JSON list of C-alpha atoms in Angstrom, two decimals:
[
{"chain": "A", "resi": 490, "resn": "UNK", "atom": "CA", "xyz": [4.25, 12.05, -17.38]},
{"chain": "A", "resi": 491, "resn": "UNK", "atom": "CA", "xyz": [3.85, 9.76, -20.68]},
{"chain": "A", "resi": 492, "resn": "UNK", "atom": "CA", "xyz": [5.14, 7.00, -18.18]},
{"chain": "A", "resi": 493, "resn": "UNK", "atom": "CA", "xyz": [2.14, 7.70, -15.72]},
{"chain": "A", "resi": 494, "resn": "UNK", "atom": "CA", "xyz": [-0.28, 7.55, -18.24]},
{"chain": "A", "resi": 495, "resn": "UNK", "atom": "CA", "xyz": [0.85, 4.42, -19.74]},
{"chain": "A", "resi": 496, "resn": "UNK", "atom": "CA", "xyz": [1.26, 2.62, -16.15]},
{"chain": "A", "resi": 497, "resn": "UNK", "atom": "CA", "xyz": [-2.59, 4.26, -15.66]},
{"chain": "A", "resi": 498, "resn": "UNK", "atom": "CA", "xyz": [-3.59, 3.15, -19.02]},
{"chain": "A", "resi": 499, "resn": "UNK", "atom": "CA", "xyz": [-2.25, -0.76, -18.82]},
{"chain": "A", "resi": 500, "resn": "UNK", "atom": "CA", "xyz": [-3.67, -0.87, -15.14]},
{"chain": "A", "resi": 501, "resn": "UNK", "atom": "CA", "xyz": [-7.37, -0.04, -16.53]},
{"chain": "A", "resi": 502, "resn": "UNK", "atom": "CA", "xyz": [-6.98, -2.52, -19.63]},
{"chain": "A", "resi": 503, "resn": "UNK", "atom": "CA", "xyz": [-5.71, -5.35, -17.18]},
{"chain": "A", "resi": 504, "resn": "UNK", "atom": "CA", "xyz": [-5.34, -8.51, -19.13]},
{"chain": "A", "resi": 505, "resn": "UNK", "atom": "CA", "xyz": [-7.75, -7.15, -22.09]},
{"chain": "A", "resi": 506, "resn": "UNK", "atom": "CA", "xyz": [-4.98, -6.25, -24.41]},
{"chain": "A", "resi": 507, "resn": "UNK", "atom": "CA", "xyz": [-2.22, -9.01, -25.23]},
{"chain": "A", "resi": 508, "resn": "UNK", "atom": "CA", "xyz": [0.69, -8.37, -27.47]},
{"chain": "A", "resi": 509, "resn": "UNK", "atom": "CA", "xyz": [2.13, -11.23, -29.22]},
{"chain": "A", "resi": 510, "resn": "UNK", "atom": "CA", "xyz": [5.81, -11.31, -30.79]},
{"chain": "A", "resi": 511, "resn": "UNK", "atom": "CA", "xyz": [6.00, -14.95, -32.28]},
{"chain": "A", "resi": 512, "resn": "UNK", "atom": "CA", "xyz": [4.55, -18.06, -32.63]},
{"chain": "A", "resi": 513, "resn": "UNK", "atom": "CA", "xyz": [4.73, -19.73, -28.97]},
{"chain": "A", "resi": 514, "resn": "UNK", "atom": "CA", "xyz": [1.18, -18.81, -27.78]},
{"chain": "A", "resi": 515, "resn": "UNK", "atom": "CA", "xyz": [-1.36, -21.59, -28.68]},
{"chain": "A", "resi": 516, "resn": "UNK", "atom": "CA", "xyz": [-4.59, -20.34, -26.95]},
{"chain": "A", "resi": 517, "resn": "UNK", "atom": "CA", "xyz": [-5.32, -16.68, -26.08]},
{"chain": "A", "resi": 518, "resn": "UNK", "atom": "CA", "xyz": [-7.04, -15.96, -22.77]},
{"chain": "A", "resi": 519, "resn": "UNK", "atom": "CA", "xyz": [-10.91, -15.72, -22.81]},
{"chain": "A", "resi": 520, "resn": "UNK", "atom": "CA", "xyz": [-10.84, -11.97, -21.41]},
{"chain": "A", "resi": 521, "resn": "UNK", "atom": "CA", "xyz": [-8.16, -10.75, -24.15]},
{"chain": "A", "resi": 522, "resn": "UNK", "atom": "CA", "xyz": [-9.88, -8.00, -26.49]},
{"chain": "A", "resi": 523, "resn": "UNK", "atom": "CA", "xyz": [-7.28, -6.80, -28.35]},
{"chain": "A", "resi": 524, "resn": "UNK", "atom": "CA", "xyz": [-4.17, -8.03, -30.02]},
{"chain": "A", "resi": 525, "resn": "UNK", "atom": "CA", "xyz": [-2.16, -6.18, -32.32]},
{"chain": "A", "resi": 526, "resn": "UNK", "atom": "CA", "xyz": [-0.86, -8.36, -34.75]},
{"chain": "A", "resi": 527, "resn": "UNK", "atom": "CA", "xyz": [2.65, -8.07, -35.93]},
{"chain": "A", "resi": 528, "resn": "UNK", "atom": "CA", "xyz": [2.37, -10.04, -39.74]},
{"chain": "A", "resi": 529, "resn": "UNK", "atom": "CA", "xyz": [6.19, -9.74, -40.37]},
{"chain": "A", "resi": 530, "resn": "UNK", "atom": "CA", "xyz": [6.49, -12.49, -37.51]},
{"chain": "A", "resi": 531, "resn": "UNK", "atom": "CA", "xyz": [4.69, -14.81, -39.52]},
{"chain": "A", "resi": 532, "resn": "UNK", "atom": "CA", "xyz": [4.34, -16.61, -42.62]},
{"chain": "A", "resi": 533, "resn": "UNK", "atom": "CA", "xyz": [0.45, -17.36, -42.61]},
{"chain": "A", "resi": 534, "resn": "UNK", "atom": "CA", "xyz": [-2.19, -16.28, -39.92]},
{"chain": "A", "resi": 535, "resn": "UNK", "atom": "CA", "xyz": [-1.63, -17.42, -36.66]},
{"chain": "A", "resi": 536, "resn": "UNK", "atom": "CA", "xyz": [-4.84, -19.68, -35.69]},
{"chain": "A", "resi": 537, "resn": "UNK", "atom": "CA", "xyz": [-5.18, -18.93, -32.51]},
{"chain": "A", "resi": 538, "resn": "UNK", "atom": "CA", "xyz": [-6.43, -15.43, -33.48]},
{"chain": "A", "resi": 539, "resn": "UNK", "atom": "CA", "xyz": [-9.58, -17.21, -35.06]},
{"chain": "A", "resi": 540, "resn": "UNK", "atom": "CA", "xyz": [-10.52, -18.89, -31.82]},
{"chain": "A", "resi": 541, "resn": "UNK", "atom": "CA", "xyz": [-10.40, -15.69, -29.40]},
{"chain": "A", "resi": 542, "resn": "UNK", "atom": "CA", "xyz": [-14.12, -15.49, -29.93]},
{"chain": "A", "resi": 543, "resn": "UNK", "atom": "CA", "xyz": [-14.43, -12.30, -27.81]},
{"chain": "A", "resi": 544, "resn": "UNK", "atom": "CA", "xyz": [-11.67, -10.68, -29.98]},
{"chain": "A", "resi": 545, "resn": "UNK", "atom": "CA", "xyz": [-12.74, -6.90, -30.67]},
{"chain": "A", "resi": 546, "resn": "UNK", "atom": "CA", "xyz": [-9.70, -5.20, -32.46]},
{"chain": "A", "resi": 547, "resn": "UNK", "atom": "CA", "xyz": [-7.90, -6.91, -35.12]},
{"chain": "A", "resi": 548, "resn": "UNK", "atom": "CA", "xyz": [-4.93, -5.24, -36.79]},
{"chain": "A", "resi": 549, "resn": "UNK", "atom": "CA", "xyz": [-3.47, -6.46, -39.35]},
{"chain": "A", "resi": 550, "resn": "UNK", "atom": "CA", "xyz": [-0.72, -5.16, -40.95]},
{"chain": "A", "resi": 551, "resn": "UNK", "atom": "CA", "xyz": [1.48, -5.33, -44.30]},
{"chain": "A", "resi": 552, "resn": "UNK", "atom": "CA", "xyz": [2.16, -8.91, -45.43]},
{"chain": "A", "resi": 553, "resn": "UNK", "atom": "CA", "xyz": [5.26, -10.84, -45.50]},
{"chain": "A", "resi": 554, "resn": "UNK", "atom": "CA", "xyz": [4.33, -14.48, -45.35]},
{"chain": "A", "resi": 555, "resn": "UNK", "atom": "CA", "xyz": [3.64, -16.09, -48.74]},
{"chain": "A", "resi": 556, "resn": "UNK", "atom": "CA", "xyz": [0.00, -16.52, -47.33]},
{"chain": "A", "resi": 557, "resn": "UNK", "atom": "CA", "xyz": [-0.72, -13.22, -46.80]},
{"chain": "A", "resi": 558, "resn": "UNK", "atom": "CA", "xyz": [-1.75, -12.43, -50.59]},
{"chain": "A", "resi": 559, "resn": "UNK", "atom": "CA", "xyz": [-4.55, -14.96, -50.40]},
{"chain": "A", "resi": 560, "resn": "UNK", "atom": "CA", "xyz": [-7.65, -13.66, -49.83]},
{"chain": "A", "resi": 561, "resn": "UNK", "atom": "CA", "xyz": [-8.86, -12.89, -46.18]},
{"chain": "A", "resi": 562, "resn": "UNK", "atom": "CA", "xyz": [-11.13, -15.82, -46.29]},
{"chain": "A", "resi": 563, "resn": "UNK", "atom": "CA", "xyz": [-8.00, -17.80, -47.58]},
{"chain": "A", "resi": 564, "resn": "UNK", "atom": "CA", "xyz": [-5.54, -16.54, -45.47]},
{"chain": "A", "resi": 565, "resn": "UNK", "atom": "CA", "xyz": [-7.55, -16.64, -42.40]},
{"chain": "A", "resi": 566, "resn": "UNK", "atom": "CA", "xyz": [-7.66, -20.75, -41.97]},
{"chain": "A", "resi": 567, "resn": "UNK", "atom": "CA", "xyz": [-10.63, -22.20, -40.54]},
{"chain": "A", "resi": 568, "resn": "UNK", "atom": "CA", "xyz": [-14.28, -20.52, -40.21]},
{"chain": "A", "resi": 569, "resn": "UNK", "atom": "CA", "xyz": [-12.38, -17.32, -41.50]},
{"chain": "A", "resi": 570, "resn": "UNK", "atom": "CA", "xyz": [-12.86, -14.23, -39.65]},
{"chain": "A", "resi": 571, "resn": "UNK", "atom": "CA", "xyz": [-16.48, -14.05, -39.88]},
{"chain": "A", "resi": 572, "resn": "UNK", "atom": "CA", "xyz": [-16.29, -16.36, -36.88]},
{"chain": "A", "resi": 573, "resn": "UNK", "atom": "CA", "xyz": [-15.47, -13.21, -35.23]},
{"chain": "A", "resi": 574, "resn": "UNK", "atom": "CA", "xyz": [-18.65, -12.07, -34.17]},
{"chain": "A", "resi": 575, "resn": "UNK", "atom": "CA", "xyz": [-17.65, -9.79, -31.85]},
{"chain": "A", "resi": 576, "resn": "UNK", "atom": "CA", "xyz": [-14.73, -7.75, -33.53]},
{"chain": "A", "resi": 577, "resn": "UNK", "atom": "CA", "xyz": [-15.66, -4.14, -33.91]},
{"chain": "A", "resi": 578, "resn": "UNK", "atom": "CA", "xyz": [-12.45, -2.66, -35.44]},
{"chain": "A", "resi": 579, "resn": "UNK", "atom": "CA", "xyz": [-10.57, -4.55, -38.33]},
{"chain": "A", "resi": 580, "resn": "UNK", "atom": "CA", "xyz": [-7.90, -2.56, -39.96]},
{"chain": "A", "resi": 581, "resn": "UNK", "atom": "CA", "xyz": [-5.97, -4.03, -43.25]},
{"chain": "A", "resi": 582, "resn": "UNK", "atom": "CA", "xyz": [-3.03, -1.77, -43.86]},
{"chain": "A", "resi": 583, "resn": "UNK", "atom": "CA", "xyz": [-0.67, -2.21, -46.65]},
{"chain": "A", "resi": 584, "resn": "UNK", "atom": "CA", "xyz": [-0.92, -5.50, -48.55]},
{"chain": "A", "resi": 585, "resn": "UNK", "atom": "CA", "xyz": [0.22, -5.14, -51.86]},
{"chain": "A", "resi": 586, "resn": "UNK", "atom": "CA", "xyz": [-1.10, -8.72, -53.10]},
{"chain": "A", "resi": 587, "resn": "UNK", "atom": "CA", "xyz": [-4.62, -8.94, -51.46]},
{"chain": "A", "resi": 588, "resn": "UNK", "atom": "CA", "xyz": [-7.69, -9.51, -54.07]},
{"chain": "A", "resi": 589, "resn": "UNK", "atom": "CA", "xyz": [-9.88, -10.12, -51.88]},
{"chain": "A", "resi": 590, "resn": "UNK", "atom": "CA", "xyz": [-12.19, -9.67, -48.28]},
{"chain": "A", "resi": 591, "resn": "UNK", "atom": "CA", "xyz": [-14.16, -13.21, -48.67]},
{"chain": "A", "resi": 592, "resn": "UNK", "atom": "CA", "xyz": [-17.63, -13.24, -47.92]},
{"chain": "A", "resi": 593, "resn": "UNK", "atom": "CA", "xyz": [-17.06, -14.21, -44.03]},
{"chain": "A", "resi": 594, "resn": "UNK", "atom": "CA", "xyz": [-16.72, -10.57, -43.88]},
{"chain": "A", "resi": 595, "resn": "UNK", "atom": "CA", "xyz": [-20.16, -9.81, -44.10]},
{"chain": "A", "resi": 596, "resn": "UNK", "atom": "CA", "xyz": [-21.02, -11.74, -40.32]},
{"chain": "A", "resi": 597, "resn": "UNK", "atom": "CA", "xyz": [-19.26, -9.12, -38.72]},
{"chain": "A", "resi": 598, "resn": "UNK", "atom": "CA", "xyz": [-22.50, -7.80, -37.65]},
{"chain": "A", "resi": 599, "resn": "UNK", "atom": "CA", "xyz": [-21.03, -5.97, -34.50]},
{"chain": "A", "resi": 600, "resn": "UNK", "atom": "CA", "xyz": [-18.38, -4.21, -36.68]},
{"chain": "A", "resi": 601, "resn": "UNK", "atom": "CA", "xyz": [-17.91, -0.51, -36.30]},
{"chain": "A", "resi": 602, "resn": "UNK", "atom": "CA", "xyz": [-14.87, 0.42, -38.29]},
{"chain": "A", "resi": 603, "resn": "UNK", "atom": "CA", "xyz": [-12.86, -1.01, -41.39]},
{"chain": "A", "resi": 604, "resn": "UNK", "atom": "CA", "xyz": [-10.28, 0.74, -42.45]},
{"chain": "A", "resi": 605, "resn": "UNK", "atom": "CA", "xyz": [-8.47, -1.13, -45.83]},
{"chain": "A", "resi": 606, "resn": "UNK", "atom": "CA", "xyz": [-5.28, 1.01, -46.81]},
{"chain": "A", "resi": 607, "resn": "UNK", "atom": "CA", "xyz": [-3.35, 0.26, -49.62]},
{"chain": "A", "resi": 608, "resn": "UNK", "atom": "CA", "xyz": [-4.32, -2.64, -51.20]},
{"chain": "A", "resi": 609, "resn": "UNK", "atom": "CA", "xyz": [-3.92, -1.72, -55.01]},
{"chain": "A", "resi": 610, "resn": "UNK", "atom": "CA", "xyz": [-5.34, -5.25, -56.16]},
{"chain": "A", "resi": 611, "resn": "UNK", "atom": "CA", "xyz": [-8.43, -5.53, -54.34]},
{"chain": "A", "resi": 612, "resn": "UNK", "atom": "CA", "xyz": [-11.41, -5.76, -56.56]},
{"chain": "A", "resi": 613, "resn": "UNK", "atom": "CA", "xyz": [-14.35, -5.19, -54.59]},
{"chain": "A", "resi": 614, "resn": "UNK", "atom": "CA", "xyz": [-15.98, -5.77, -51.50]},
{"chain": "A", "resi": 615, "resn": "UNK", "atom": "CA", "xyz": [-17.70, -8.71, -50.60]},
{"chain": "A", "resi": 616, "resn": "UNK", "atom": "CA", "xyz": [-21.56, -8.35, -52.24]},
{"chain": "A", "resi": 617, "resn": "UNK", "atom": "CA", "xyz": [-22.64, -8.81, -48.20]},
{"chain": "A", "resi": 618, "resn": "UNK", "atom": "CA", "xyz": [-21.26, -5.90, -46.90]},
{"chain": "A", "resi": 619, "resn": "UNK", "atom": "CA", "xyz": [-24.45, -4.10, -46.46]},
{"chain": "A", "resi": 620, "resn": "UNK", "atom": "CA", "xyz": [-25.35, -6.66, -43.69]},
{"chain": "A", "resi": 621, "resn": "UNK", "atom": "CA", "xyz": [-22.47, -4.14, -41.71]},
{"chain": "A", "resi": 622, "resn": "UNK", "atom": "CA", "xyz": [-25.44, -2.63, -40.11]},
{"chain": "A", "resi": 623, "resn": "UNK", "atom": "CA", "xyz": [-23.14, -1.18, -36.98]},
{"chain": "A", "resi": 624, "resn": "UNK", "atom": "CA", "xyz": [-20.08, 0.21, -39.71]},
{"chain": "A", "resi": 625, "resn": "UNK", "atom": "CA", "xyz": [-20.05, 3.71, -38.81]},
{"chain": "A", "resi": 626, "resn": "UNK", "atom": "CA", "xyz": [-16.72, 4.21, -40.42]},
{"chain": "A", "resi": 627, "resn": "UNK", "atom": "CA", "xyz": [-14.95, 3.15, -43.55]},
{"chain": "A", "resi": 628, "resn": "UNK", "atom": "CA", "xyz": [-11.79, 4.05, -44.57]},
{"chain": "A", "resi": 629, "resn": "UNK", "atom": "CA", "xyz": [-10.62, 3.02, -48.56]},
{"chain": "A", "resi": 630, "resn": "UNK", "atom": "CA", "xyz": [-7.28, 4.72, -49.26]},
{"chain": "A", "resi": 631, "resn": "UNK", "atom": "CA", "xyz": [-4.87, 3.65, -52.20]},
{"chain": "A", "resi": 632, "resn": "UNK", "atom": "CA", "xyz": [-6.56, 0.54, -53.75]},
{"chain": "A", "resi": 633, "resn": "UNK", "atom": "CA", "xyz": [-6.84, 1.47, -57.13]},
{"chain": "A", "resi": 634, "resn": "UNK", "atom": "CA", "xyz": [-9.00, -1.26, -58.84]},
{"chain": "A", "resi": 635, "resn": "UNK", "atom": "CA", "xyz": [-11.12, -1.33, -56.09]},
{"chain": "A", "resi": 636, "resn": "UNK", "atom": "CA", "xyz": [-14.60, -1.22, -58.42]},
{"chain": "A", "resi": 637, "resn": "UNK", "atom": "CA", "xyz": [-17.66, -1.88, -56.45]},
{"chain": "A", "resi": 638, "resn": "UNK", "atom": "CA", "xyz": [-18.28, -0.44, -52.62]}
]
């Protein structure tokens, strides 16, 4: 039965979901909304992430690269990921190093959930976060000097 509903389940999603295990894709299809992101298959953010414009799930999770402990803004090369415009889900799970979101953060008008878990050494949130005018849910678990929200 699980089978079924996965066949059923990849058959609606077509070519919206793409799942990428290594570095050999250079451009990501126009109609792809969602790519899981595996970080331990990478040393820095793969850039072809930043130019899948239509992009509307990004997971990222734990770091392993040395870039990874940058800030998002720093990590991210480029316009940073508030050149995603249309992402709606960005979840940042488990990096130990992180300090910071940058301020791209706060273009992600059409966001509707951030969910930051376990980041013990990020300090705040970018001071534009209140432009998140479609956040309906945010989810801060185990980042201790997190100060200002």
């Amino acid at each position: 039965m699980h089978d079924l509903v996965h066949d059923l389940a990849q058959y609606v999603a077509g070519n919206e979901r793409l799942s990428v295990k290594g570095e050999n894709i250079v451009v990501i299809p126009e109609r792809v909304r969602h790519v899981p992101f595996d970080s331990s298959l990478y040393c820095e953010f793969p850039k072809y992430l930043i130019n899948a414009k239509k992009l509307r799930t990004m997971f990222l999770p734990s770091e392993t690269g040395p870039n990874f402990g940058l800030s998002v803004e720093e990590a991210i090369p480029e316009k940073g990921i508030g050149g995603l415009t249309s992402l709606r889900i960005f979840l940042l799970l488990v990096n130990v190093e992180l300090k910071s979101l940058g301020d791209g953060t706060q273009n992600l008008t059409c966001l509707r959930e951030l969910v930051i878990w376990g980041c013990p050494k990020l300090a705040s949130l970018p001071a534009g976060s209140r432009r998140l005018t479609s956040l309906e849910h945010l989810e801060i678990c185990y980042c201790k000097t997190l100060g200002r929200v």
